[in-house]
PDB file of C-alpha atoms in Angstrom:
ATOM      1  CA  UNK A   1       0.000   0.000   0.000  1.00  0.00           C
ATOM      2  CA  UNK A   2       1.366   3.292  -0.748  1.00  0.00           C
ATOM      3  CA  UNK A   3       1.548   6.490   1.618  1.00  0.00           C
ATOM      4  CA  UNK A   4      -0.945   7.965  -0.970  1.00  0.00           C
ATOM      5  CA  UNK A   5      -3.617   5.456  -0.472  1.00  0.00           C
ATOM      6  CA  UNK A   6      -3.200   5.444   3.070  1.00  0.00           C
ATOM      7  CA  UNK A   7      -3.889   9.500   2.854  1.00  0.00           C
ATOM      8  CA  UNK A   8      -6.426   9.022   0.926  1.00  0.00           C
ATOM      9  CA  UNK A   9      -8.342   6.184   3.232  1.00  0.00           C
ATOM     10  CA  UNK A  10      -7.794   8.833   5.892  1.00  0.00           C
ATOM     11  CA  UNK A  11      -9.178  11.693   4.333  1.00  0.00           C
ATOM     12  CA  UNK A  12     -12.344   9.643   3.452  1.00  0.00           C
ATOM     13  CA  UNK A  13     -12.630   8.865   6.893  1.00  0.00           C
ATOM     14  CA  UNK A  14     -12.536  12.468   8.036  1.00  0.00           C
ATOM     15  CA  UNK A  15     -14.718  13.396   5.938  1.00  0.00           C
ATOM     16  CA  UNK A  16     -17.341  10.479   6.814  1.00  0.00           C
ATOM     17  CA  UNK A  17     -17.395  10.644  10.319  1.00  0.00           C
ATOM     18  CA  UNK A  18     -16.271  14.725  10.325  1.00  0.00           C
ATOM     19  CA  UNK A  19     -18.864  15.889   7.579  1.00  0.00           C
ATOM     20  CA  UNK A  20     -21.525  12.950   6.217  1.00  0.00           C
ATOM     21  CA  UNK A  21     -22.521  11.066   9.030  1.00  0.00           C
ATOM     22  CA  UNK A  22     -22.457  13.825  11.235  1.00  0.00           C
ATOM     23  CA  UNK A  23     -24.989  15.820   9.398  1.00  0.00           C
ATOM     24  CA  UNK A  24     -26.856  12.950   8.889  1.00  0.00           C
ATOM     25  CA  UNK A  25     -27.029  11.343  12.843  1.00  0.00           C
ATOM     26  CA  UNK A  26     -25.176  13.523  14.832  1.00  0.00           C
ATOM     27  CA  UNK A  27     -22.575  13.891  16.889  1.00  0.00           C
ATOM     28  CA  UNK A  28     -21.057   9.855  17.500  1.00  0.00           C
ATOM     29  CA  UNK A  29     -21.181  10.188  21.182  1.00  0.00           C
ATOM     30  CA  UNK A  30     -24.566  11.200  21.531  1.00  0.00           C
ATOM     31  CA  UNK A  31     -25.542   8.216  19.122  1.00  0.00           C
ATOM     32  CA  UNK A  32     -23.453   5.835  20.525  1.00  0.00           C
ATOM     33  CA  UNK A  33     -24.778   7.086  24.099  1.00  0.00           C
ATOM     34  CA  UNK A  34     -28.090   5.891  23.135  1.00  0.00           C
ATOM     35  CA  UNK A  35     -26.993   2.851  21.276  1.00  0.00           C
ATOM     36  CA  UNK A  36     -25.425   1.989  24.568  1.00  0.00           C
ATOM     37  CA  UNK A  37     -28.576   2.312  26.919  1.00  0.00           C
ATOM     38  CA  UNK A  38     -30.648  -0.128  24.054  1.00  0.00           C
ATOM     39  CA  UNK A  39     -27.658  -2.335  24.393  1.00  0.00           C
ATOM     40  CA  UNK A  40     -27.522  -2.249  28.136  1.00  0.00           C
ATOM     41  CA  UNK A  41     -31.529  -2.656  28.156  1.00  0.00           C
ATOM     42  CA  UNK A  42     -31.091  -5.821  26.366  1.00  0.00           C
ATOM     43  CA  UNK A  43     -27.383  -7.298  28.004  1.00  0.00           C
ATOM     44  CA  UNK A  44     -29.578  -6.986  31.104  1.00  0.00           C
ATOM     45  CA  UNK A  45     -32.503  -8.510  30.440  1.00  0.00           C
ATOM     46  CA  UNK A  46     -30.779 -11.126  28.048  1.00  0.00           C
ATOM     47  CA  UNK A  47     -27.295 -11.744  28.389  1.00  0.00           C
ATOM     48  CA  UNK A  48     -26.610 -11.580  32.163  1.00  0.00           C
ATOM     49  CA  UNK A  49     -26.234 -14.066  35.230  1.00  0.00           C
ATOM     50  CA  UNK A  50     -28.069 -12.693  38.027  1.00  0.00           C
ATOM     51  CA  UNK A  51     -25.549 -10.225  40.533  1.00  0.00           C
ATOM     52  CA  UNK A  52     -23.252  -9.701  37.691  1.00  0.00           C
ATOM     53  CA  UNK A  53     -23.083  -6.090  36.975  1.00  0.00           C
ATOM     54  CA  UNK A  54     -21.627  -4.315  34.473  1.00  0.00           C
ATOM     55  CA  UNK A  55     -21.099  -0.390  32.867  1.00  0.00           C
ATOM     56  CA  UNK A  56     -21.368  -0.154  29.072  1.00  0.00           C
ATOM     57  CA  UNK A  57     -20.238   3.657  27.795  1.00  0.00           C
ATOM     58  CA  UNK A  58     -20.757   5.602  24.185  1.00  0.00           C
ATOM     59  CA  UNK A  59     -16.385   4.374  23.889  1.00  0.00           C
ATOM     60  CA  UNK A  60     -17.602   0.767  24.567  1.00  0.00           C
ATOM     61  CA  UNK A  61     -20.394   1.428  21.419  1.00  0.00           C
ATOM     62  CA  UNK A  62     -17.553   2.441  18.920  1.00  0.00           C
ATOM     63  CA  UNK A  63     -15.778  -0.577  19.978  1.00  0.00           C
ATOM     64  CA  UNK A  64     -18.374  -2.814  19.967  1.00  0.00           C
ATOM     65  CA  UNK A  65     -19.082  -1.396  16.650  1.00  0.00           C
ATOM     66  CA  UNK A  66     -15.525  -2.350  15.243  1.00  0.00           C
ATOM     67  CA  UNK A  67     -16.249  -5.391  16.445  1.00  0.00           C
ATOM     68  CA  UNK A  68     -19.418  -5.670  14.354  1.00  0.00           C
ATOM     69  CA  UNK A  69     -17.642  -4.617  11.301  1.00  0.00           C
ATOM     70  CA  UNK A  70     -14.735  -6.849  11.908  1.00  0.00           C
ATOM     71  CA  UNK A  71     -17.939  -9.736  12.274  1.00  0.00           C
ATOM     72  CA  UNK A  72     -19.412  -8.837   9.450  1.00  0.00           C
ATOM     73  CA  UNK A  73     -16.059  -8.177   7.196  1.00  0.00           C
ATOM     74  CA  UNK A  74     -15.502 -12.029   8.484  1.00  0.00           C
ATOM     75  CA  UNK A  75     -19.058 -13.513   7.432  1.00  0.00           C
ATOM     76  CA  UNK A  76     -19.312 -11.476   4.096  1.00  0.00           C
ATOM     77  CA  UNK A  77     -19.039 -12.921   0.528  1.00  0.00           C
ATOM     78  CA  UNK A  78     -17.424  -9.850  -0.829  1.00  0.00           C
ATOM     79  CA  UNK A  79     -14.767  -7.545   0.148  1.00  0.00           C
ATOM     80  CA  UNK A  80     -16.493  -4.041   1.521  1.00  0.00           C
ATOM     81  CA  UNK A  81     -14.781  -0.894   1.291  1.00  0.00           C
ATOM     82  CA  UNK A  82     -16.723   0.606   3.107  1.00  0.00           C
ATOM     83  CA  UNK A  83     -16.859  -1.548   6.128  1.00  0.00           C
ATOM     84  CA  UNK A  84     -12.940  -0.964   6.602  1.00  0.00           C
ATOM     85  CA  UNK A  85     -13.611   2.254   6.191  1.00  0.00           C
ATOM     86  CA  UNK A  86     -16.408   2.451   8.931  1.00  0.00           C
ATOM     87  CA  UNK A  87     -14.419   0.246  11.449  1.00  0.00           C
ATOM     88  CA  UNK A  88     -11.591   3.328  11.066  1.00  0.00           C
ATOM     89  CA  UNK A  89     -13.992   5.642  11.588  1.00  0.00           C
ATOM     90  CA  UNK A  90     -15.599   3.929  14.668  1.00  0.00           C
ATOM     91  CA  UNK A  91     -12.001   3.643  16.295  1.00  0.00           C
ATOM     92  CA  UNK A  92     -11.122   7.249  16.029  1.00  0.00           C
ATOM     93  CA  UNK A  93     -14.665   7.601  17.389  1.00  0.00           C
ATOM     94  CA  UNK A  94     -13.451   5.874  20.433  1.00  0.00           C
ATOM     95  CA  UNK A  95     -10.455   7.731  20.624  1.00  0.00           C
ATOM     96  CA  UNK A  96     -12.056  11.051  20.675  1.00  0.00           C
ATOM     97  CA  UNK A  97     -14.200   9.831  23.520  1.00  0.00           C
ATOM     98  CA  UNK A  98     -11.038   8.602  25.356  1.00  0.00           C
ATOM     99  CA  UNK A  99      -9.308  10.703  24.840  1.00  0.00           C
ATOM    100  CA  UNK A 100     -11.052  14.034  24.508  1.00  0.00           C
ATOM    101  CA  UNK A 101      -9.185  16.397  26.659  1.00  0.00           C
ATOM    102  CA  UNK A 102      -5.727  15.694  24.614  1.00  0.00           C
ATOM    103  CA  UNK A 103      -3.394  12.526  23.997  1.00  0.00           C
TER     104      UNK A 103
END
């Protein structure tokens, strides 16, 4: 891969999850803060032993999101751009979360 691809895989991702999807759903963090009380609804009520607690935040969406791409890039019959693309986009998602106040 050259260093021009890679720049230009990066500046589609900035402009996905800086321009497109925001104007389309948002900032990520709100999102992925609600994603993350429908996913805590169900863990609870589905996935849980009894007395086993747990915390699920909007960084633990965007992960859990990668994850689903990397499932999904696994199971799929075809090669999708786009869901390398997303999984980038989720994981500098995360980082912003994580890291908001400066690496």
């Amino acid at each position: 891969m050259s260093k021009e691809n890679r720049e230009a895989i990066l500046s589609e991702v900035k402009k996905i999850i800086c321009n497109d999807r925001n104007e389309q759903y948002g900032e990520p963090e709100d999102s992925f803060k609600a994603v993350s009380e429908y996913w805590r609804t169900y863990l609870e009520h589905n996935c849980l032993v009894p007395d086993i607690g747990f915390h699920i935040e909007a960084r633990d969406v965007a992960i859990m999101m990668v994850l689903f791409k990397l499932g999904r890039m696994e199971t799929s019959y075809f090669q999708s751009y786009d869901s390398f693309i997303d999984a980038i986009g989720y994981m500098a998602c995360a980082t912003d979360i994580e890291f908001r106040g400066g690496v």
